[in-house]
XYZ file of C-alpha atoms in Angstrom:
671
model
C 0.000 0.000 0.000
C 1.450 3.349 -0.851
C 2.490 5.749 -3.530
C 3.366 3.253 -6.260
C 0.610 0.687 -6.579
C 0.987 -2.003 -9.218
C -2.011 -3.402 -11.056
C -0.989 -6.419 -13.092
C -2.388 -7.255 -16.537
C -1.542 -10.378 -18.481
C -1.547 -8.823 -21.961
C -2.910 -5.729 -23.743
C -6.724 -5.606 -23.726
C -8.310 -6.587 -27.048
C -10.838 -3.791 -26.596
C -11.330 -0.946 -24.085
C -13.707 -3.006 -21.951
C -11.444 -5.807 -20.710
C -8.095 -6.284 -19.081
C -6.591 -9.769 -19.186
C -5.275 -10.975 -15.870
C -5.668 -13.615 -13.196
C -9.127 -13.316 -11.687
C -10.546 -16.850 -11.577
C -14.319 -16.622 -11.621
C -17.190 -17.317 -14.019
C -17.942 -14.311 -16.209
C -20.315 -13.641 -19.102
C -19.364 -15.412 -22.336
C -18.115 -12.274 -24.015
C -15.436 -11.819 -21.355
C -12.331 -13.860 -20.668
C -12.744 -16.022 -17.556
C -9.472 -14.616 -16.189
C -10.512 -10.966 -16.304
C -8.903 -9.059 -13.452
C -10.459 -5.627 -14.002
C -13.198 -4.307 -16.227
C -12.351 -1.018 -17.953
C -15.198 1.433 -18.506
C -14.897 4.579 -20.634
C -16.293 7.675 -18.888
C -15.762 10.892 -20.817
C -11.989 11.082 -21.372
C -11.118 8.675 -18.551
C -10.712 4.916 -18.355
C -12.287 3.622 -15.143
C -11.194 0.292 -13.622
C -13.811 -1.841 -11.850
C -13.941 -5.272 -10.220
C -15.579 -7.996 -12.346
C -17.644 -8.771 -9.241
C -19.338 -5.399 -9.689
C -20.263 -5.412 -13.373
C -23.652 -3.810 -12.832
C -23.117 -2.040 -9.515
C -20.788 -2.056 -6.543
C -21.202 -4.683 -3.831
C -21.557 -2.734 -0.584
C -23.035 -5.311 1.820
C -21.538 -8.743 2.334
C -24.597 -9.717 4.410
C -28.048 -8.498 3.372
C -29.090 -7.989 7.008
C -26.066 -5.806 7.841
C -26.050 -2.088 7.063
C -24.353 -0.942 10.280
C -21.614 -2.284 12.538
C -24.240 -2.552 15.270
C -26.225 -5.006 13.119
C -22.990 -6.854 12.340
C -22.550 -8.001 15.959
C -26.286 -8.370 16.606
C -26.518 -10.904 13.782
C -23.582 -13.080 14.848
C -24.268 -12.879 18.601
C -27.573 -14.624 17.833
C -26.245 -17.153 15.311
C -22.973 -17.972 17.085
C -23.899 -17.225 20.701
C -21.610 -19.823 22.273
C -18.694 -19.426 19.850
C -15.492 -17.889 21.119
C -15.173 -14.239 20.124
C -12.377 -12.361 21.947
C -9.426 -13.855 23.810
C -6.943 -12.378 26.307
C -3.783 -13.978 27.690
C -3.582 -14.457 31.447
C -0.617 -12.936 33.292
C 1.056 -14.218 36.458
C 2.279 -11.257 38.521
C 4.610 -13.452 40.574
C 6.371 -15.218 37.703
C 5.880 -12.275 35.309
C 4.903 -14.702 32.569
C 1.926 -14.922 30.240
C -0.242 -18.022 30.256
C -3.008 -19.367 28.040
C -5.869 -17.432 26.500
C -9.195 -16.983 28.255
C -12.118 -16.396 25.926
C -15.422 -14.551 25.998
C -18.136 -15.870 23.675
C -20.437 -13.873 21.398
C -23.368 -13.870 23.817
C -21.312 -12.765 26.822
C -19.481 -10.097 24.845
C -22.774 -8.687 23.558
C -23.928 -8.456 27.186
C -20.668 -6.766 28.243
C -21.130 -4.271 25.411
C -24.682 -3.520 26.603
C -23.678 -3.161 30.257
C -20.763 -0.860 29.476
C -22.842 1.197 27.039
C -25.640 1.494 29.604
C -23.062 2.640 32.156
C -21.904 5.332 29.744
C -25.516 6.423 29.274
C -25.843 6.607 33.063
C -22.794 8.925 33.073
C -24.725 11.278 30.808
C -23.584 10.336 27.313
C -26.179 10.776 24.573
C -26.465 9.963 20.887
C -23.431 11.267 18.922
C -21.306 11.814 22.064
C -17.600 11.414 21.226
C -15.809 8.640 23.106
C -12.006 8.523 22.980
C -10.233 5.139 23.078
C -6.569 5.322 24.091
C -4.852 1.946 24.511
C -3.285 -1.042 22.839
C -5.561 -3.750 21.429
C -7.485 -5.388 24.263
C -10.976 -6.514 25.259
C -11.911 -3.138 26.762
C -11.009 -1.428 23.452
C -13.529 -3.428 21.432
C -16.100 -3.348 24.257
C -15.961 0.459 24.099
C -16.179 0.373 20.306
C -19.238 -1.884 20.201
C -20.932 -0.133 23.129
C -20.620 3.032 21.059
C -22.367 1.361 18.127
C -25.200 0.080 20.357
C -25.979 3.561 21.708
C -24.970 5.668 18.682
C -21.912 7.206 20.317
C -18.965 8.041 18.049
C -15.672 6.287 18.938
C -12.504 8.306 18.301
C -9.259 6.276 18.521
C -6.195 8.071 19.909
C -2.684 7.133 18.770
C 0.049 6.926 21.390
C 2.494 7.919 18.621
C 0.792 11.297 18.198
C 2.284 12.771 21.373
C 0.999 15.490 23.663
C 0.362 18.222 21.063
C -1.767 16.086 18.756
C -3.631 14.306 21.572
C -4.629 17.690 22.979
C -5.688 18.865 19.522
C -7.821 15.764 18.815
C -9.611 15.885 22.184
C -10.561 19.509 21.593
C -11.265 19.206 17.871
C -13.521 16.139 18.231
C -15.015 17.487 21.484
C -14.363 14.217 23.283
C -16.205 14.067 26.608
C -15.038 10.633 27.821
C -11.764 8.780 27.281
C -11.409 5.062 27.978
C -7.704 4.485 28.531
C -4.939 2.424 30.043
C -3.358 3.541 33.283
C -0.043 4.326 31.570
C -1.614 7.196 29.587
C -2.843 9.083 32.672
C 0.409 11.051 32.787
C -0.086 12.439 29.276
C -3.775 13.134 29.912
C -2.924 15.014 33.119
C -0.648 17.282 31.068
C -3.403 18.271 28.614
C -6.412 18.143 30.964
C -6.450 21.845 31.773
C -6.756 22.903 28.133
C -9.257 20.167 27.169
C -12.522 21.662 28.387
C -14.799 19.099 26.703
C -13.095 16.200 28.499
C -15.012 15.444 31.691
C -14.479 11.776 32.505
C -11.657 9.262 32.221
C -12.293 5.527 32.493
C -9.301 3.332 33.355
C -9.327 -0.091 31.709
C -7.278 -2.004 34.283
C -9.295 -4.124 36.693
C -8.853 -2.694 40.184
C -9.203 -6.192 41.647
C -5.970 -7.247 39.960
C -2.983 -7.344 42.341
C -1.552 -3.879 42.937
C -3.874 -1.930 40.628
C -6.123 -0.370 43.291
C -3.166 0.683 45.442
C -1.193 1.950 42.451
C -4.048 4.098 41.193
C -4.773 5.411 44.679
C -1.198 6.587 45.016
C -0.717 7.700 41.439
C 0.209 11.351 41.187
C -1.247 11.720 37.679
C -4.669 10.424 38.723
C -4.634 12.950 41.571
C -3.672 15.730 39.156
C -6.599 14.861 36.890
C -9.021 15.003 39.817
C -7.541 18.335 40.903
C -8.181 19.655 37.385
C -11.855 18.724 37.615
C -11.815 15.410 35.761
C -13.674 12.412 37.149
C -11.918 9.048 37.121
C -13.725 5.715 36.983
C -12.673 2.114 36.622
C -13.970 0.142 33.639
C -15.764 -2.421 35.815
C -17.467 0.408 37.749
C -19.163 1.521 34.550
C -20.109 -2.074 33.726
C -21.724 -2.423 37.178
C -23.670 0.816 36.658
C -25.021 -0.641 33.415
C -26.006 -3.900 35.069
C -27.941 -2.027 37.757
C -29.657 0.274 35.276
C -29.661 -1.159 31.739
C -30.700 1.095 28.852
C -32.400 -0.028 25.671
C -30.149 0.095 22.623
C -30.329 3.195 20.415
C -29.098 1.733 17.118
C -27.532 4.002 14.500
C -28.873 4.511 10.996
C -26.639 3.520 8.047
C -25.783 7.148 7.266
C -25.061 8.102 10.888
C -21.493 8.948 11.814
C -19.742 5.715 12.812
C -16.276 6.947 13.778
C -13.730 9.730 13.391
C -10.199 8.528 12.713
C -7.428 11.098 12.703
C -4.642 11.042 10.161
C -1.885 13.462 9.251
C -2.562 16.135 6.674
C -0.523 18.691 4.797
C -0.510 20.930 7.875
C 1.056 20.134 11.222
C -2.312 19.055 12.656
C -4.077 15.747 11.917
C -7.328 15.606 9.971
C -10.443 13.864 11.265
C -11.611 11.312 8.703
C -15.372 10.770 9.050
C -16.945 7.384 8.343
C -20.609 6.537 8.279
C -21.764 3.035 9.177
C -22.648 2.523 5.533
C -19.107 3.338 4.386
C -17.523 1.092 7.032
C -19.746 -1.819 5.991
C -18.814 -1.219 2.337
C -15.088 -1.261 3.173
C -15.468 -4.525 5.095
C -17.402 -5.933 2.129
C -14.342 -5.153 0.005
C -12.190 -7.237 2.363
C -14.764 -10.032 2.531
C -15.117 -10.516 -1.240
C -11.636 -11.544 -2.345
C -12.427 -15.219 -2.867
C -11.599 -16.316 0.687
C -14.722 -17.326 2.574
C -14.404 -16.174 6.171
C -16.361 -18.460 8.491
C -16.921 -19.424 12.119
C -13.795 -21.627 12.193
C -11.468 -18.707 11.487
C -9.073 -17.416 14.126
C -7.207 -14.128 14.014
C -4.399 -12.574 16.080
C -4.924 -8.871 16.814
C -1.627 -7.029 17.181
C -1.654 -4.310 14.504
C -3.021 -1.113 16.116
C -6.821 -0.959 16.323
C -6.490 2.806 16.009
C -5.777 2.107 12.313
C -8.838 1.398 10.184
C -7.095 -1.531 8.433
C -6.976 -3.605 11.621
C -10.379 -2.455 12.804
C -12.182 -3.435 9.627
C -10.437 -6.801 9.419
C -11.561 -7.575 12.968
C -15.119 -6.520 12.190
C -15.043 -8.840 9.178
C -14.109 -11.627 11.601
C -16.887 -10.565 14.012
C -19.374 -10.620 11.146
C -18.679 -14.235 10.217
C -18.556 -15.959 13.617
C -14.769 -16.247 13.886
C -12.645 -15.387 16.915
C -9.940 -12.816 17.683
C -7.119 -13.233 20.206
C -5.360 -10.068 21.389
C -1.572 -10.074 21.580
C -0.164 -9.853 25.094
C 1.049 -6.284 24.551
C 4.718 -7.119 24.007
C 5.643 -7.379 20.325
C 8.757 -9.342 21.280
C 6.418 -12.166 22.328
C 4.123 -12.026 19.300
C 5.374 -15.382 17.953
C 4.372 -16.956 21.270
C 0.945 -15.303 20.887
C 0.679 -16.763 17.379
C 1.431 -20.250 18.656
C -1.292 -19.924 21.308
C -3.991 -18.512 18.996
C -3.045 -20.642 15.941
C -4.599 -18.114 13.525
C -6.105 -19.167 10.207
C -5.854 -15.589 8.917
C -2.674 -13.625 9.609
C -2.189 -9.971 8.736
C 1.006 -7.989 8.919
C 3.113 -5.194 7.519
C 6.428 -5.562 5.644
C 8.478 -4.883 8.777
C 6.859 -7.870 10.521
C 7.140 -10.183 7.526
C 10.790 -9.277 6.934
C 11.571 -9.958 10.588
C 9.992 -13.421 10.278
C 11.820 -13.962 6.959
C 15.194 -13.122 8.538
C 14.445 -15.301 11.557
C 13.560 -18.347 9.450
C 16.592 -17.924 7.176
C 18.874 -17.558 10.189
C 17.564 -20.850 11.553
C 18.038 -22.600 8.202
C 21.617 -21.305 7.861
C 22.354 -22.856 11.235
C 21.397 -26.317 9.965
C 23.777 -28.863 8.429
C 24.778 -28.606 4.764
C 22.545 -31.599 3.995
C 19.467 -30.037 5.631
C 20.123 -26.746 3.845
C 20.286 -28.618 0.538
C 17.038 -30.476 1.275
C 15.342 -27.180 2.146
C 16.550 -25.607 -1.115
C 15.274 -28.538 -3.182
C 11.931 -28.521 -1.349
C 11.617 -24.763 -1.808
C 12.160 -25.014 -5.580
C 9.816 -27.979 -5.939
C 7.036 -26.258 -4.053
C 7.587 -23.098 -6.103
C 6.997 -25.158 -9.258
C 3.948 -26.818 -7.698
C 2.437 -23.422 -6.915
C 3.109 -22.195 -10.463
C 1.245 -25.243 -11.803
C -1.445 -25.003 -9.095
C -0.534 -28.521 -7.976
C -0.618 -30.111 -4.526
C 2.560 -29.815 -2.423
C 1.491 -32.045 0.476
C 4.670 -34.157 0.436
C 7.047 -31.188 0.689
C 4.929 -29.658 3.430
C 4.999 -32.921 5.357
C 8.740 -33.485 4.974
C 10.091 -29.944 5.258
C 7.747 -27.008 5.784
C 5.298 -28.154 8.469
C 7.951 -27.734 11.165
C 8.201 -24.020 10.372
C 4.429 -23.707 9.996
C 3.906 -25.154 13.475
C 6.120 -22.447 14.950
C 3.423 -20.040 13.752
C 0.435 -22.068 14.865
C 0.283 -24.447 11.911
C -3.206 -23.360 10.776
C -2.613 -20.292 8.575
C -4.752 -20.372 5.412
C -4.553 -16.726 4.365
C -1.772 -14.147 4.801
C -2.533 -10.472 4.117
C 0.105 -7.756 3.839
C -0.827 -4.107 4.266
C 0.581 -0.609 4.960
C 3.290 -0.881 2.262
C 4.140 -3.264 -0.585
C 5.877 -6.518 0.245
C 8.814 -7.221 -2.104
C 8.175 -10.121 -4.463
C 10.967 -12.217 -2.959
C 9.327 -12.032 0.480
C 5.792 -12.578 -0.788
C 6.912 -15.701 -2.638
C 8.755 -16.913 0.477
C 5.546 -16.722 2.528
C 3.537 -18.402 -0.221
C 5.930 -21.345 -0.127
C 6.532 -21.637 3.615
C 3.212 -20.635 5.179
C 0.262 -20.179 2.833
C 0.156 -20.166 -0.934
C -2.658 -17.666 -0.485
C -0.379 -14.782 0.562
C -1.816 -11.569 -0.826
C -1.380 -7.828 -0.530
C -3.315 -4.716 -1.375
C -3.543 -0.954 -1.294
C -5.722 1.301 0.818
C -5.763 4.499 2.840
C -7.422 5.766 5.973
C -9.779 7.732 3.716
C -10.878 4.588 1.843
C -11.480 2.464 4.932
C -8.193 0.686 4.096
C -10.003 -0.911 1.135
C -9.103 0.032 -2.421
C -7.281 -2.694 -4.282
C -6.315 -6.187 -3.217
C -5.040 -9.364 -4.803
C -7.646 -12.077 -4.993
C -7.398 -15.245 -2.934
C -6.895 -17.611 -5.869
C -4.249 -15.517 -7.632
C -1.599 -17.812 -6.171
C 1.009 -16.855 -8.785
C 0.568 -13.116 -8.312
C 3.661 -11.317 -7.013
C 4.702 -7.697 -6.759
C 1.367 -6.030 -7.445
C -1.653 -5.059 -5.366
C -4.426 -6.588 -7.423
C -7.671 -5.248 -8.859
C -10.139 -2.801 -7.321
C -12.259 -4.237 -4.528
C -15.932 -4.848 -5.247
C -17.096 -1.620 -3.575
C -14.956 0.897 -5.484
C -13.540 2.000 -8.841
C -10.256 3.680 -9.667
C -8.867 5.828 -12.447
C -5.618 7.652 -13.120
C -5.005 11.331 -13.711
C -1.814 12.717 -15.227
C 0.619 14.632 -12.990
C 2.664 16.708 -15.482
C 4.880 18.334 -12.850
C 6.154 14.875 -11.850
C 6.313 13.521 -15.425
C 3.511 10.995 -14.839
C 0.996 10.649 -17.655
C -1.951 8.417 -18.446
C -0.583 8.523 -22.003
C 2.695 6.887 -20.936
C 3.287 3.693 -22.886
C 3.339 0.842 -22.349
C 2.453 1.641 -18.732
C -0.046 4.446 -18.004
C 0.876 6.344 -14.851
C -0.768 9.039 -12.804
C -2.374 10.034 -9.553
C -4.745 7.382 -8.249
C -8.360 8.494 -7.791
C -10.899 6.284 -5.984
C -14.679 6.395 -5.772
C -17.121 4.164 -3.953
C -19.212 3.876 -0.839
C -16.135 2.874 1.182
C -14.673 6.360 0.689
C -14.955 8.649 3.707
C -17.599 11.368 3.845
C -15.230 14.248 4.584
C -12.758 15.760 7.027
C -14.382 16.735 10.320
C -14.900 20.509 10.625
C -12.757 21.107 7.532
C -14.878 21.750 4.429
C -11.962 23.363 2.581
C -9.703 20.323 2.911
C -12.654 18.098 2.014
C -13.277 20.086 -1.174
C -9.581 19.884 -2.094
C -9.597 16.110 -1.637
C -12.413 15.417 -4.105
C -12.965 15.809 -7.829
C -16.715 15.320 -7.878
C -17.202 11.836 -6.412
C -13.555 10.913 -6.963
C -11.186 11.033 -3.985
C -7.702 12.255 -4.855
C -5.383 9.885 -2.999
C -2.144 11.770 -3.656
C -0.590 8.392 -4.508
C 0.861 7.564 -7.899
C -0.163 4.329 -9.611
C 1.121 2.483 -12.642
C -0.990 0.015 -14.624
C 1.225 -2.625 -16.173
C 1.270 -5.618 -18.405
C 3.299 -8.584 -17.195
C 6.967 -7.856 -17.557
C 9.407 -5.492 -15.939
C 7.874 -2.916 -13.695
C 9.007 -0.598 -10.938
C 7.501 -0.718 -7.459
C 9.471 1.846 -5.417
C 8.019 0.941 -2.018
C 8.966 -2.700 -2.443
C 12.527 -1.621 -3.164
C 12.448 0.800 -0.235
C 11.453 -1.994 2.122
C 14.287 -4.101 0.736
C 16.960 -1.400 0.972
C 16.033 -0.336 4.516
C 17.193 -3.777 5.647
C 20.736 -2.418 5.325
C 22.452 -1.566 8.616
C 23.383 1.792 7.096
C 19.926 2.866 5.879
C 17.387 4.533 8.154
C 14.979 5.840 5.487
C 14.909 5.890 1.713
C 12.672 7.092 -1.116
C 13.304 5.501 -4.507
C 12.646 7.700 -7.547
C 12.904 7.452 -11.308
C 12.213 9.212 -14.592
C 10.093 7.414 -17.179
C 12.605 8.481 -19.844
C 15.539 6.795 -18.090
C 16.421 3.151 -17.468
C 17.772 3.395 -13.927
C 16.649 4.540 -10.485
C 17.972 7.010 -7.925
C 16.961 7.744 -4.330
C 16.941 10.117 -1.388
C 18.606 8.246 1.483
C 18.774 9.053 5.196
C 21.604 7.010 6.766
C 21.617 5.307 10.141
C 23.826 7.768 11.972
C 25.821 5.594 14.379
C 26.828 2.829 11.935
C 27.961 5.496 9.472
C 29.984 7.290 12.163
C 31.574 4.000 13.210
C 32.498 3.259 9.605
C 33.907 6.633 8.534
C 34.962 8.668 11.604
C 38.591 7.642 11.152
C 38.528 9.146 7.650
C 38.134 12.625 9.158
C 40.912 12.891 11.780
C 40.854 16.695 11.747
C 37.270 16.824 13.064
C 36.277 16.411 16.701
C 34.485 13.034 17.104
C 31.768 14.805 19.110
C 31.288 17.612 16.602
C 27.942 17.734 14.721
C 29.963 18.698 11.656
C 31.514 15.231 11.531
C 28.278 13.484 10.551
C 27.434 16.149 7.947
C 30.934 15.857 6.483
C 30.633 12.079 6.257
C 27.254 12.374 4.505
C 28.640 14.761 1.893
C 31.833 12.780 1.213
C 32.045 11.051 -2.213
C 33.437 7.864 -0.642
C 30.318 7.601 1.536
C 28.037 7.648 -1.494
C 30.247 5.111 -3.246
C 30.139 2.825 -0.214
C 26.353 3.095 0.228
C 25.674 2.411 -3.449
C 27.858 -0.705 -3.254
C 26.029 -1.863 -0.106
C 22.630 -1.398 -1.736
C 23.731 -3.113 -4.933
C 24.933 -6.107 -2.900
C 21.590 -6.262 -1.077
C 19.698 -6.000 -4.362
C 21.742 -8.724 -6.061
C 21.256 -11.043 -3.077
C 17.488 -10.508 -3.357
C 17.500 -11.085 -7.147
C 16.020 -7.713 -8.086
C 16.011 -6.677 -11.730
C 19.025 -4.807 -13.056
C 17.084 -1.591 -13.555
C 16.027 -1.705 -9.875
C 19.642 -1.317 -8.680
C 20.199 2.279 -7.562
C 22.736 4.230 -9.599
C 22.922 7.483 -7.620
C 21.857 9.019 -4.310
C 20.928 12.210 -2.540
C 22.241 11.649 1.005
C 20.190 13.591 3.565
C 21.515 13.754 7.165
C 18.180 14.911 8.625
C 15.565 12.139 8.996
C 12.118 12.352 7.415
C 9.662 13.119 10.217
C 6.085 14.133 10.961
C 7.415 17.513 12.098
C 9.122 18.315 8.776
C 6.028 17.065 6.902
C 7.871 14.205 5.180
C 6.171 11.403 7.155
C 2.507 10.749 7.870
C 1.288 10.223 11.430
C 1.594 6.481 10.805
C 5.233 6.969 9.707
C 4.779 6.332 6.002
C 6.906 8.506 3.738
C 5.033 11.336 2.036
C 6.374 10.756 -1.438
C 4.911 13.817 -3.083
C 6.343 16.167 -0.439
C 9.772 14.521 -0.608
C 9.742 14.739 -4.405
C 8.923 18.445 -4.238
C 11.671 19.148 -1.705
C 14.426 17.224 -3.508
C 13.277 17.411 -7.125
C 16.155 19.575 -8.385
C 18.726 17.361 -6.664
C 17.072 14.201 -7.997
C 16.994 15.539 -11.554
C 20.649 16.510 -11.291
C 21.543 12.890 -10.503
C 20.595 11.967 -14.069
C 23.033 14.548 -15.431
C 26.055 13.102 -13.628
């Protein structure tokens, strides 16, 4: 997911209405059965649409579900005794995590009602804003679903935003109640005085757990909040209030505001992305119609932040089909142990996670005997061929790969990569070792994380993000100032525009930014896409993920001109490794002087060394020759949210970086 999204086509379309590619489904006789996207001509634009939506978009994966409230209501009746949410036990004495304890659909629905009734008893009314400030845990989703039952509006808060942005969001969204973990009370005490709308803070920790009651009673930050006029409650207190005085549900309408999710904008302050229930359901429908049939036997590990819409909608897809979700223990270092306990059938991640697993598995294999390494290599190649032919690979799984699979629960049927593209070499690795159905896609906060995604049965697909989902269309628009044109041949390029019910309804309290973001019904993503036939293609974010594996690379943005046959980049080095490598080359400079690092970054030998390092990494990963970087702009100062070169979720803002360094990048092609 990101600024270069790749949409694969098998060969040039015979007419403007079809694109040949791998989309295995039955289609009308006048269309190839492998059609990936349908192309419609609208005025001067070619519009790409899912073959699943020939006549109209699919916006509801269940006819009885138009809101996220109805989503849980349906499954809590049909799967009342099924496991829904799981939490790992923790032994305070041994400081170790144990097995999962589970709450079923019926009991969770009751918890949601009791907590929501307790919030009503505190004075919340329809459309009240409820902040949620914690890692993924049972109380997070209980607050979310209580909000749906009583038409409150949940507003997730990111711990990565820091004091300034947290204060801004509380005031901007007019949050009256925040449900939070104890550890965030310090930050909330620092902003409490300037957050007039905030009246009540609910602490998630159970006060009956060892040490919690005493710790909160003595906690200086809790006392500060009370002194500043804020009321503090424990989560179970609110649940008890709801049990004593239950309120009837006040269900939302499909076009009611479902949630406000804040994301970074072009200014220093985040923008509030507004979703209706209808748009959230449409986005989930996009996830649910990729050829994989979610069902009540599915299990999912929740560790990606629920404050991101990608994770939230995937979990609601699981809730809507009777599956179960286990929350990670809170320590990412133990996530593999969590995986083994949950044994997920569906596993989602981001490139950083997948590359960490990739490195870990390869390290283990390199520690084996020469014979075992040879057997693994043979098995890997044989299974690769089996996947290409869509043949069974049971024998190789039994003899070689099941051992690795069991380390990750042994039940994974579907792997989904999000947030940024996964390099082809890593995607293929996961197809062979874990699940041949390893897919990736593209989405944004503003599209409910749904936009484009590879289909389940496209088992050969690598290095692209698939067709549009069934609830949206896309088209390209030329960007002359960046040399991207829809007339580029053989690969049209341009800014990606999306339309569909999954697209957000606007930025909260910001009609000007909303107007800027839309061209009629089309949302301007700011991302650049390239529609390709099979063959060589450039996917900068895949290369960026590969090159940042170098010890010497902190951040990188890969860039290229369509008129040239090689790539360049803006690179931010890892400071300490570079100092360790080159400090001795500058004996006249004080080792503690800030000038030393700047001098190293500007030295020709540094660029030569970094290019050689990146070429070595690229060759080892079998990238194409034209994907090897030939020149660099070396930038000592990191990309950051503060300098407007990173989003709030720490993705690079390609367009802003291109604008800042365009002259330097162009000059690299003249050298």
